[in-house]
PDB file of C-alpha atoms in Angstrom:
ATOM      1  CA  MET R   1     -18.903  -7.182   3.451  1.00 77.00           C
ATOM      2  CA  PRO R   2     -17.481  -8.027   0.485  1.00 87.00           C
ATOM      3  CA  THR R   3     -14.332  -9.429   0.581  1.00 93.00           C
ATOM      4  CA  PHE R   4     -13.696  -9.301  -3.164  1.00 95.00           C
ATOM      5  CA  ALA R   5     -10.536  -7.998  -5.215  1.00 96.00           C
ATOM      6  CA  SER R   6      -8.759  -6.333  -2.000  1.00 96.00           C
ATOM      7  CA  ALA R   7      -5.901  -8.901  -1.866  1.00 97.00           C
ATOM      8  CA  THR R   8      -2.237  -7.239  -1.984  1.00 95.00           C
ATOM      9  CA  VAL R   9      -1.221  -6.364  -5.372  1.00 95.00           C
ATOM     10  CA  GLY R  10       2.334  -5.689  -4.440  1.00 91.00           C
ATOM     11  CA  ALA R  11       2.986  -8.831  -3.378  1.00 95.00           C
ATOM     12  CA  LYS R  12       4.632 -11.212  -5.622  1.00 97.00           C
ATOM     13  CA  LEU R  13       6.882 -13.115  -4.624  1.00 98.00           C
ATOM     14  CA  TRP R  14       7.419 -14.009  -1.316  1.00 98.00           C
ATOM     15  CA  LEU R  15       9.850 -13.714   2.061  1.00 98.00           C
ATOM     16  CA  LEU R  16       8.783 -15.699   5.281  1.00 98.00           C
ATOM     17  CA  ILE R  17      12.059 -15.556   7.981  1.00 98.00           C
ATOM     18  CA  GLU R  18      10.963 -17.469  10.962  1.00 97.00           C
ATOM     19  CA  TYR R  19      11.636 -14.947  14.553  1.00 96.00           C
ATOM     20  CA  SER R  20       9.527 -15.956  17.482  1.00 93.00           C
ATOM     21  CA  GLY R  21      10.472 -12.757  19.102  1.00 93.00           C
ATOM     22  CA  ALA R  22       8.318  -9.224  19.596  1.00 93.00           C
ATOM     23  CA  TRP R  23       7.065  -8.303  16.091  1.00 96.00           C
ATOM     24  CA  PRO R  24       6.927  -4.234  15.271  1.00 94.00           C
ATOM     25  CA  SER R  25       4.610  -3.091  13.984  1.00 93.00           C
ATOM     26  CA  HIS R  26       6.562  -2.071  10.628  1.00 94.00           C
ATOM     27  CA  VAL R  27       9.174  -5.156   9.850  1.00 95.00           C
ATOM     28  CA  ASP R  28      11.334  -3.193   8.541  1.00 94.00           C
ATOM     29  CA  ASP R  29      12.048  -0.096  10.749  1.00 93.00           C
ATOM     30  CA  GLY R  30      15.262  -1.536  11.001  1.00 92.00           C
ATOM     31  CA  THR R  31      14.757  -2.889  14.959  1.00 94.00           C
ATOM     32  CA  LEU R  32      14.790  -6.516  14.731  1.00 96.00           C
ATOM     33  CA  PRO R  33      18.053  -8.349  15.299  1.00 96.00           C
ATOM     34  CA  PRO R  34      21.056  -7.142  12.994  1.00 96.00           C
ATOM     35  CA  LYS R  35      20.491  -9.867  10.360  1.00 96.00           C
ATOM     36  CA  ILE R  36      17.022 -10.190  10.537  1.00 97.00           C
ATOM     37  CA  SER R  37      16.922  -6.241  10.025  1.00 97.00           C
ATOM     38  CA  GLU R  38      19.157  -7.095   6.828  1.00 97.00           C
ATOM     39  CA  LEU R  39      17.091  -9.752   4.781  1.00 98.00           C
ATOM     40  CA  ILE R  40      14.283  -7.476   4.948  1.00 98.00           C
ATOM     41  CA  SER R  41      15.694  -4.918   3.627  1.00 98.00           C
ATOM     42  CA  ARG R  42      17.594  -6.895   1.023  1.00 98.00           C
ATOM     43  CA  ALA R  43      14.172  -8.042  -0.028  1.00 98.00           C
ATOM     44  CA  VAL R  44      13.012  -4.920   0.383  1.00 97.00           C
ATOM     45  CA  ALA R  45      14.907  -3.425  -2.220  1.00 97.00           C
ATOM     46  CA  ARG R  46      14.322  -6.282  -5.406  1.00 97.00           C
ATOM     47  CA  GLY R  47      10.563  -5.980  -4.892  1.00 97.00           C
ATOM     48  CA  VAL R  48      10.212  -8.836  -2.482  1.00 98.00           C
ATOM     49  CA  ARG R  49       7.488  -8.913  -0.468  1.00 98.00           C
ATOM     50  CA  PRO R  50       9.233 -10.167   3.927  1.00 98.00           C
ATOM     51  CA  GLN R  51       6.739 -11.316   5.841  1.00 98.00           C
ATOM     52  CA  LEU R  52       7.495 -12.453   9.296  1.00 98.00           C
ATOM     53  CA  ILE R  53       6.833 -15.566  10.184  1.00 98.00           C
ATOM     54  CA  ARG R  54       5.975 -17.978  13.948  1.00 97.00           C
ATOM     55  CA  ARG R  55       4.027 -20.966  14.354  1.00 96.00           C
ATOM     56  CA  PRO R  56       0.818 -21.181  16.406  1.00 95.00           C
ATOM     57  CA  GLY R  57       1.084 -21.205  19.974  1.00 80.00           C
ATOM     58  CA  ARG R  58       4.487 -21.011  20.270  1.00 63.00           C
ATOM     59  CA  ARG R  59       5.379 -18.025  22.320  1.00 60.00           C
ATOM     60  CA  THR R  60       8.480 -19.262  24.245  1.00 52.00           C
ATOM     61  CA  ARG R  61      10.042 -21.463  21.225  1.00 54.00           C
ATOM     62  CA  PRO R  62      13.537 -21.720  21.204  1.00 56.00           C
ATOM     63  CA  GLN R  63      14.977 -19.815  18.250  1.00 53.00           C
ATOM     64  CA  GLU R  64      17.485 -22.422  15.914  1.00 59.00           C
ATOM     65  CA  GLN R  65      20.795 -22.268  14.986  1.00 80.00           C
ATOM     66  CA  GLY R  66      20.618 -19.725  11.578  1.00 94.00           C
ATOM     67  CA  ILE R  67      17.670 -18.597  10.201  1.00 97.00           C
ATOM     68  CA  ARG R  68      14.106 -20.280   8.636  1.00 97.00           C
ATOM     69  CA  VAL R  69      13.330 -18.696   5.571  1.00 98.00           C
ATOM     70  CA  LEU R  70      10.581 -19.623   3.152  1.00 98.00           C
ATOM     71  CA  ALA R  71      11.385 -18.318  -0.991  1.00 98.00           C
ATOM     72  CA  GLY R  72       7.824 -17.834  -2.670  1.00 98.00           C
ATOM     73  CA  TYR R  73       7.524 -17.359  -6.081  1.00 98.00           C
ATOM     74  CA  ALA R  74       3.903 -16.531  -6.566  1.00 97.00           C
ATOM     75  CA  ILE R  75       3.817 -15.657 -10.547  1.00 96.00           C
ATOM     76  CA  GLY R  76       1.825 -17.219 -13.548  1.00 93.00           C
ATOM     77  CA  ASP R  77       0.269 -20.647 -13.733  1.00 92.00           C
ATOM     78  CA  ASN R  78       3.896 -22.392 -11.547  1.00 95.00           C
ATOM     79  CA  PRO R  79       4.160 -20.824  -8.240  1.00 98.00           C
ATOM     80  CA  TRP R  80       6.566 -22.271  -6.400  1.00 98.00           C
ATOM     81  CA  LEU R  81       7.980 -22.161  -2.058  1.00 98.00           C
ATOM     82  CA  ALA R  82      11.152 -22.986  -1.242  1.00 98.00           C
ATOM     83  CA  GLY R  83      12.533 -23.523   2.788  1.00 98.00           C
ATOM     84  CA  GLY R  84      16.018 -23.513   3.928  1.00 97.00           C
ATOM     85  CA  VAL R  85      17.728 -22.679   6.533  1.00 97.00           C
ATOM     86  CA  ILE R  86      21.086 -19.930   5.982  1.00 98.00           C
ATOM     87  CA  ALA R  87      23.228 -18.303   8.293  1.00 96.00           C
ATOM     88  CA  GLY R  88      23.608 -14.833   7.278  1.00 95.00           C
ATOM     89  CA  PRO R  89      21.764 -12.449   4.529  1.00 96.00           C
ATOM     90  CA  ASP R  90      24.361 -13.610   2.207  1.00 95.00           C
ATOM     91  CA  ASP R  91      23.597 -17.437   2.126  1.00 97.00           C
ATOM     92  CA  LEU R  92      19.446 -16.754   0.332  1.00 98.00           C
ATOM     93  CA  ASP R  93      20.001 -15.385  -3.187  1.00 98.00           C
ATOM     94  CA  LEU R  94      17.052 -13.200  -3.518  1.00 98.00           C
ATOM     95  CA  ASP R  95      18.405 -12.069  -7.232  1.00 98.00           C
ATOM     96  CA  ALA R  96      17.952 -15.727  -8.092  1.00 98.00           C
ATOM     97  CA  LEU R  97      13.932 -16.148  -6.452  1.00 98.00           C
ATOM     98  CA  VAL R  98      13.301 -12.431  -8.467  1.00 98.00           C
ATOM     99  CA  ALA R  99      14.531 -14.562 -12.108  1.00 98.00           C
ATOM    100  CA  GLY R 100      12.129 -16.880 -10.990  1.00 98.00           C
ATOM    101  CA  VAL R 101      15.187 -19.611 -10.065  1.00 98.00           C
ATOM    102  CA  VAL R 102      14.956 -21.236  -6.681  1.00 98.00           C
ATOM    103  CA  PRO R 103      17.826 -20.173  -3.969  1.00 98.00           C
ATOM    104  CA  GLU R 104      20.553 -22.569  -3.847  1.00 97.00           C
ATOM    105  CA  SER R 105      19.921 -22.396  -0.374  1.00 97.00           C
ATOM    106  CA  CYS R 106      16.510 -23.682  -0.359  1.00 98.00           C
ATOM    107  CA  ILE R 107      14.869 -26.804  -1.299  1.00 98.00           C
ATOM    108  CA  LEU R 108      11.144 -26.998  -3.339  1.00 98.00           C
ATOM    109  CA  GLU R 109       8.084 -27.552  -0.805  1.00 97.00           C
ATOM    110  CA  ASP R 110       5.764 -30.252  -2.133  1.00 95.00           C
ATOM    111  CA  GLU R 111       2.672 -29.009   0.630  1.00 97.00           C
ATOM    112  CA  PRO R 112       0.789 -26.200   0.281  1.00 98.00           C
ATOM    113  CA  VAL R 113       1.608 -23.976   3.495  1.00 98.00           C
ATOM    114  CA  PHE R 114      -0.590 -21.182   5.202  1.00 98.00           C
ATOM    115  CA  LEU R 115      -0.451 -17.705   6.643  1.00 98.00           C
ATOM    116  CA  VAL R 116      -2.723 -16.544   9.055  1.00 98.00           C
ATOM    117  CA  CYS R 117      -2.028 -12.938   9.498  1.00 97.00           C
ATOM    118  CA  THR R 118      -1.320 -12.107  13.989  1.00 96.00           C
ATOM    119  CA  HIS R 119      -0.275  -9.111  14.064  1.00 94.00           C
ATOM    120  CA  ALA R 120      -1.490  -7.505  16.762  1.00 87.00           C
ATOM    121  CA  LYS R 121       1.619  -4.218  17.307  1.00 86.00           C
ATOM    122  CA  ARG R 122       0.081  -3.576  12.944  1.00 85.00           C
ATOM    123  CA  ASN R 123      -3.823  -4.205  14.013  1.00 82.00           C
ATOM    124  CA  ALA R 124      -5.006  -5.698  17.117  1.00 84.00           C
ATOM    125  CA  CYS R 125      -8.355  -7.106  15.369  1.00 86.00           C
ATOM    126  CA  CYS R 126      -5.308  -8.915  13.726  1.00 89.00           C
ATOM    127  CA  ALA R 127      -4.080 -10.890  16.723  1.00 88.00           C
ATOM    128  CA  ARG R 128      -7.071 -10.603  18.536  1.00 91.00           C
ATOM    129  CA  ILE R 129      -9.285 -12.634  15.618  1.00 93.00           C
ATOM    130  CA  GLY R 130      -6.191 -14.723  13.937  1.00 95.00           C
ATOM    131  CA  LEU R 131      -4.717 -15.932  16.751  1.00 95.00           C
ATOM    132  CA  PRO R 132      -7.329 -18.146  18.055  1.00 95.00           C
ATOM    133  CA  LEU R 133      -7.986 -19.054  14.175  1.00 96.00           C
ATOM    134  CA  ALA R 134      -4.895 -20.014  14.207  1.00 97.00           C
ATOM    135  CA  ARG R 135      -3.803 -22.725  16.633  1.00 96.00           C
ATOM    136  CA  GLY R 136      -7.213 -24.617  15.348  1.00 97.00           C
ATOM    137  CA  LEU R 137      -6.146 -24.664  11.454  1.00 97.00           C
ATOM    138  CA  ALA R 138      -3.218 -26.022  12.567  1.00 97.00           C
ATOM    139  CA  GLU R 139      -5.014 -28.291  14.694  1.00 96.00           C
ATOM    140  CA  PHE R 140      -5.376 -29.322  11.718  1.00 96.00           C
ATOM    141  CA  LEU R 141      -2.927 -28.735   8.825  1.00 97.00           C
ATOM    142  CA  PRO R 142       0.284 -29.848  11.168  1.00 91.00           C
ATOM    143  CA  ASP R 143       3.787 -27.854  10.428  1.00 94.00           C
ATOM    144  CA  ARG R 144       2.073 -26.760   7.310  1.00 97.00           C
ATOM    145  CA  VAL R 145       0.080 -23.377   9.421  1.00 98.00           C
ATOM    146  CA  TRP R 146       1.969 -20.569  10.095  1.00 98.00           C
ATOM    147  CA  GLU R 147       1.199 -17.152  12.179  1.00 98.00           C
ATOM    148  CA  THR R 148       2.582 -13.890  10.391  1.00 98.00           C
ATOM    149  CA  SER R 149       2.871 -10.549  10.145  1.00 97.00           C
ATOM    150  CA  HIS R 150       0.740  -7.567   8.812  1.00 95.00           C
ATOM    151  CA  VAL R 151      -0.102  -9.069   4.588  1.00 96.00           C
ATOM    152  CA  GLY R 152      -3.038  -5.655   4.256  1.00 91.00           C
ATOM    153  CA  GLY R 153      -6.907  -5.316   4.893  1.00 89.00           C
ATOM    154  CA  ASP R 154      -6.980  -5.749   8.295  1.00 85.00           C
ATOM    155  CA  ARG R 155     -10.600  -5.044   8.496  1.00 87.00           C
ATOM    156  CA  TYR R 156     -10.393  -8.251   6.495  1.00 91.00           C
ATOM    157  CA  ALA R 157      -9.319 -10.070   9.557  1.00 92.00           C
ATOM    158  CA  ALA R 158      -9.470 -12.196  10.418  1.00 95.00           C
ATOM    159  CA  ASN R 159      -6.947 -13.029   7.135  1.00 97.00           C
ATOM    160  CA  LEU R 160      -5.824 -16.075   5.219  1.00 98.00           C
ATOM    161  CA  VAL R 161      -2.729 -15.834   2.677  1.00 98.00           C
ATOM    162  CA  CYS R 162      -3.043 -19.826   0.864  1.00 98.00           C
ATOM    163  CA  LEU R 163       0.852 -20.147  -0.296  1.00 98.00           C
ATOM    164  CA  PRO R 164       2.320 -20.261  -3.132  1.00 98.00           C
ATOM    165  CA  HIS R 165      -0.469 -19.024  -5.059  1.00 98.00           C
ATOM    166  CA  GLY R 166      -0.983 -15.820  -2.909  1.00 98.00           C
ATOM    167  CA  ILE R 167      -4.875 -16.666  -2.656  1.00 98.00           C
ATOM    168  CA  PHE R 168      -5.876 -14.269   0.119  1.00 98.00           C
ATOM    169  CA  TYR R 169      -9.417 -14.794   1.986  1.00 98.00           C
ATOM    170  CA  GLY R 170     -10.334 -12.078   4.456  1.00 96.00           C
ATOM    171  CA  SER R 171     -13.693 -12.393   7.519  1.00 95.00           C
ATOM    172  CA  MET R 172     -12.657 -16.080   8.494  1.00 96.00           C
ATOM    173  CA  SER R 173     -13.880 -18.233  10.860  1.00 96.00           C
ATOM    174  CA  GLN R 174     -12.138 -21.642  11.411  1.00 96.00           C
ATOM    175  CA  ALA R 175     -14.513 -23.416   9.066  1.00 97.00           C
ATOM    176  CA  ALA R 176     -14.488 -21.110   6.591  1.00 97.00           C
ATOM    177  CA  ALA R 177     -10.729 -21.216   6.588  1.00 98.00           C
ATOM    178  CA  LEU R 178     -10.561 -24.805   6.752  1.00 98.00           C
ATOM    179  CA  ALA R 179     -12.556 -25.108   4.346  1.00 98.00           C
ATOM    180  CA  ALA R 180     -10.281 -22.705   1.769  1.00 98.00           C
ATOM    181  CA  ALA R 181      -7.507 -23.981   2.910  1.00 98.00           C
ATOM    182  CA  ASN R 182      -8.576 -27.800   1.511  1.00 98.00           C
ATOM    183  CA  ALA R 183     -10.180 -26.764  -1.663  1.00 98.00           C
ATOM    184  CA  TYR R 184      -6.507 -24.340  -2.011  1.00 98.00           C
ATOM    185  CA  ARG R 185      -4.322 -28.491  -1.611  1.00 98.00           C
ATOM    186  CA  SER R 186      -7.604 -29.235  -4.418  1.00 97.00           C
ATOM    187  CA  GLY R 187      -6.578 -26.455  -6.824  1.00 97.00           C
ATOM    188  CA  GLU R 188      -9.200 -24.644  -6.750  1.00 98.00           C
ATOM    189  CA  VAL R 189     -10.868 -21.620  -4.650  1.00 98.00           C
ATOM    190  CA  ILE R 190     -14.078 -20.872  -2.526  1.00 97.00           C
ATOM    191  CA  LEU R 191     -15.547 -18.044  -3.925  1.00 96.00           C
ATOM    192  CA  ASP R 192     -17.461 -17.413  -0.108  1.00 94.00           C
ATOM    193  CA  ARG R 193     -14.739 -14.663   1.545  1.00 96.00           C
ATOM    194  CA  PHE R 194     -12.844 -15.346  -1.695  1.00 98.00           C
ATOM    195  CA  ARG R 195     -10.267 -12.009  -1.750  1.00 97.00           C
ATOM    196  CA  GLY R 196      -8.891 -12.578  -4.400  1.00 97.00           C
ATOM    197  CA  ARG R 197      -5.064 -13.589  -5.602  1.00 97.00           C
ATOM    198  CA  ALA R 198      -2.134 -11.036  -5.340  1.00 97.00           C
ATOM    199  CA  GLY R 199       0.206  -9.294  -7.972  1.00 96.00           C
ATOM    200  CA  ILE R 200      -2.714  -9.482  -9.535  1.00 96.00           C
ATOM    201  CA  PRO R 201      -4.469  -4.989  -9.816  1.00 96.00           C
ATOM    202  CA  GLU R 202      -7.810  -4.660  -7.814  1.00 97.00           C
ATOM    203  CA  PRO R 203     -10.231  -3.598 -10.648  1.00 97.00           C
ATOM    204  CA  LEU R 204      -8.223  -7.161 -12.316  1.00 98.00           C
ATOM    205  CA  GLN R 205      -9.510  -8.575  -9.222  1.00 97.00           C
ATOM    206  CA  ALA R 206     -12.759  -7.874  -9.393  1.00 98.00           C
ATOM    207  CA  ALA R 207     -13.144  -9.218 -13.270  1.00 98.00           C
ATOM    208  CA  GLU R 208     -12.067 -12.355 -11.998  1.00 97.00           C
ATOM    209  CA  HIS R 209     -14.526 -12.380  -9.388  1.00 97.00           C
ATOM    210  CA  PHE R 210     -17.290 -12.164 -11.156  1.00 98.00           C
ATOM    211  CA  ALA R 211     -16.544 -14.381 -14.001  1.00 97.00           C
ATOM    212  CA  ARG R 212     -17.000 -17.174 -11.359  1.00 97.00           C
ATOM    213  CA  THR R 213     -19.811 -16.057 -10.262  1.00 96.00           C
ATOM    214  CA  HIS R 214     -21.391 -15.753 -13.377  1.00 95.00           C
ATOM    215  CA  THR R 215     -20.080 -19.412 -14.734  1.00 96.00           C
ATOM    216  CA  GLY R 216     -18.974 -21.063 -11.318  1.00 96.00           C
ATOM    217  CA  GLU R 217     -15.078 -22.327 -12.372  1.00 97.00           C
ATOM    218  CA  CYS R 218     -13.559 -22.343  -9.317  1.00 97.00           C
ATOM    219  CA  GLY R 219      -9.613 -23.396 -10.306  1.00 97.00           C
ATOM    220  CA  LEU R 220      -7.026 -21.928  -9.940  1.00 96.00           C
ATOM    221  CA  GLY R 221      -5.590 -22.381 -13.274  1.00 93.00           C
ATOM    222  CA  GLY R 222      -8.969 -22.193 -14.925  1.00 94.00           C
ATOM    223  CA  VAL R 223      -9.735 -18.217 -14.941  1.00 95.00           C
ATOM    224  CA  ALA R 224      -7.056 -15.341 -16.836  1.00 94.00           C
ATOM    225  CA  VAL R 225      -7.865 -12.278 -18.513  1.00 96.00           C
ATOM    226  CA  GLU R 226      -6.558 -11.709 -20.610  1.00 96.00           C
ATOM    227  CA  SER R 227      -6.640  -7.938 -21.704  1.00 97.00           C
ATOM    228  CA  ALA R 228      -7.917  -4.709 -20.560  1.00 97.00           C
ATOM    229  CA  ARG R 229      -8.598  -0.972 -20.814  1.00 97.00           C
ATOM    230  CA  SER R 230      -9.375   1.849 -17.839  1.00 96.00           C
ATOM    231  CA  ASP R 231     -11.594   5.045 -18.958  1.00 96.00           C
ATOM    232  CA  GLY R 232     -11.404   7.006 -15.840  1.00 95.00           C
ATOM    233  CA  ASP R 233     -12.668   4.452 -12.942  1.00 95.00           C
ATOM    234  CA  VAL R 234     -14.087   2.398 -15.658  1.00 98.00           C
ATOM    235  CA  THR R 235     -11.970  -0.886 -16.100  1.00 98.00           C
ATOM    236  CA  GLU R 236     -13.266  -3.310 -19.060  1.00 98.00           C
ATOM    237  CA  ALA R 237     -11.531  -7.099 -19.588  1.00 98.00           C
ATOM    238  CA  ILE R 238     -11.195  -9.513 -21.336  1.00 98.00           C
ATOM    239  CA  VAL R 239     -12.159 -12.057 -19.108  1.00 97.00           C
ATOM    240  CA  ARG R 240     -10.704 -16.132 -20.832  1.00 96.00           C
ATOM    241  CA  ILE R 241     -12.619 -19.627 -18.883  1.00 95.00           C
ATOM    242  CA  GLY R 242     -12.027 -22.843 -21.185  1.00 90.00           C
ATOM    243  CA  ASP R 243     -13.084 -21.581 -24.340  1.00 90.00           C
ATOM    244  CA  VAL R 244     -15.223 -18.962 -24.127  1.00 94.00           C
ATOM    245  CA  ARG R 245     -14.664 -15.806 -23.424  1.00 96.00           C
ATOM    246  CA  ILE R 246     -15.984 -13.319 -21.307  1.00 97.00           C
ATOM    247  CA  GLN R 247     -15.956  -9.266 -21.140  1.00 98.00           C
ATOM    248  CA  VAL R 248     -16.586  -7.682 -17.647  1.00 98.00           C
ATOM    249  CA  VAL R 249     -17.067  -3.961 -16.938  1.00 98.00           C
ATOM    250  CA  VAL R 250     -16.755  -2.751 -13.172  1.00 98.00           C
ATOM    251  CA  GLU R 251     -15.870   0.384 -11.350  1.00 97.00           C
ATOM    252  CA  PRO R 252     -15.273   1.052  -8.069  1.00 96.00           C
ATOM    253  CA  SER R 253     -18.333   1.681  -5.280  1.00 92.00           C
ATOM    254  CA  VAL R 254     -18.011   2.704  -1.259  1.00 87.00           C
ATOM    255  CA  PHE R 255     -19.536  -0.035   0.695  1.00 75.00           C
ATOM    256  CA  GLN R 256     -20.775   1.102   3.864  1.00 70.00           C
ATOM    257  CA  ALA R 257     -19.607  -2.215   6.948  1.00 62.00           C
ATOM    258  CA  PRO R 258     -22.325  -2.823   9.007  1.00 58.00           C
ATOM    259  CA  CYS R 259     -22.228  -1.480  12.640  1.00 52.00           C
ATOM    260  CA  GLY R 260     -20.074  -2.912  14.654  1.00 51.00           C
ATOM    261  CA  THR R 261     -17.661  -4.039  11.458  1.00 51.00           C
ATOM    262  CA  ALA R 262     -14.224  -4.571  13.137  1.00 51.00           C
ATOM    263  CA  CYS R 263     -11.702  -2.102  12.564  1.00 56.00           C
ATOM    264  CA  ALA R 264     -12.895  -0.188   9.258  1.00 54.00           C
ATOM    265  CA  GLU R 265     -15.874   2.332   8.346  1.00 63.00           C
ATOM    266  CA  LYS R 266     -16.353   2.509   4.622  1.00 71.00           C
ATOM    267  CA  ILE R 267     -15.051   0.020   2.368  1.00 76.00           C
ATOM    268  CA  THR R 268     -14.026   1.060  -0.769  1.00 83.00           C
ATOM    269  CA  THR R 269     -14.676  -2.185  -3.454  1.00 92.00           C
ATOM    270  CA  TYR R 270     -15.965  -2.971  -7.229  1.00 96.00           C
ATOM    271  CA  ARG R 271     -19.260  -2.832  -8.934  1.00 96.00           C
ATOM    272  CA  LEU R 272     -20.466  -4.232 -11.925  1.00 98.00           C
ATOM    273  CA  VAL R 273     -21.859  -2.952 -14.302  1.00 98.00           C
ATOM    274  CA  SER R 274     -21.757  -5.282 -17.909  1.00 98.00           C
ATOM    275  CA  LEU R 275     -20.901  -8.788 -18.174  1.00 98.00           C
ATOM    276  CA  ASP R 276     -21.282 -10.270 -21.615  1.00 97.00           C
ATOM    277  CA  ARG R 277     -20.066 -13.170 -22.794  1.00 95.00           C
ATOM    278  CA  LEU R 278     -18.386 -13.668 -26.156  1.00 92.00           C
ATOM    279  CA  THR R 279     -17.357 -16.385 -29.122  1.00 73.00           C
ATOM    280  CA  PRO R 280     -15.883 -19.450 -28.240  1.00 70.00           C
ATOM    281  CA  VAL R 281     -12.052 -19.731 -28.693  1.00 56.00           C
ATOM    282  CA  ARG R 282     -11.789 -20.610 -31.750  1.00 58.00           C
ATOM    283  CA  TYR R 283      -8.404 -23.108 -32.649  1.00 53.00           C
ATOM    284  CA  ALA R 284      -6.900 -23.392 -36.251  1.00 53.00           C
ATOM    285  CA  THR R 285      -7.712 -27.123 -36.370  1.00 50.00           C
ATOM    286  CA  PRO R 286      -3.746 -29.260 -37.103  1.00 56.00           C
ATOM    287  CA  ALA R 287      -3.584 -29.870 -40.978  1.00 53.00           C
ATOM    288  CA  LEU R 288      -3.686 -33.659 -42.424  1.00 52.00           C
ATOM    289  CA  THR R 289      -0.110 -36.114 -43.004  1.00 43.00           C
TER     290      THR R 289
END
């Protein structure tokens, strides 16, 4: 089942909120404790993606004094993640996050964070497949793995998100999740089960995927869409990889999921229409002095 070009488009800014109590089917429905609900409402109003998180397998862990949060800026080549414990919503400057500035109540994290969707009330598949994966991955990466609420794409359970870049993987096994996490820590992606990077339109995720597949480029920052235009359902993108530009043309395609695939019958994906390598990037020769 194809997973590429399916990362959540509307997630460039993240707010992870630790909450060990029961998660409602929709985190923004106002049924959580008042401080948590207000924090979520403020995030949503500013275009920040709120996620509830908890440590794998620790259902009875008492809530510590204050609210543990992680703020993530997943835009551009230098994304960041910062964490802290706040007394209430007024103690977290979300406007700073929107501006790309670390809030004063948070400290930059020096290691990535890995989220596994285990949101049973949103979709049973995520809990059934995600729970054991989260617990298994946490054994290898203690204190860097969190269970999380709905991330989008239940049909791809188990889903793994790598922050701060917002790299999505789907249909993960224990071995695949560990390989993807280790690759991310080394500054690379693995194309197998790679869904894409959040915050990027799906046709451009597809263009990046086909460019990576064609060249074998796996570096996190090794691929960039320089320009794109659409004509109906067809999207043409110019993708830059190193000193080479590639013209990639894609269009939507419906994929019939295999019999027995969890939570899905048909999946909309993208088909490669054409891929052409253009002339290398030309750099001006500096004048001799």
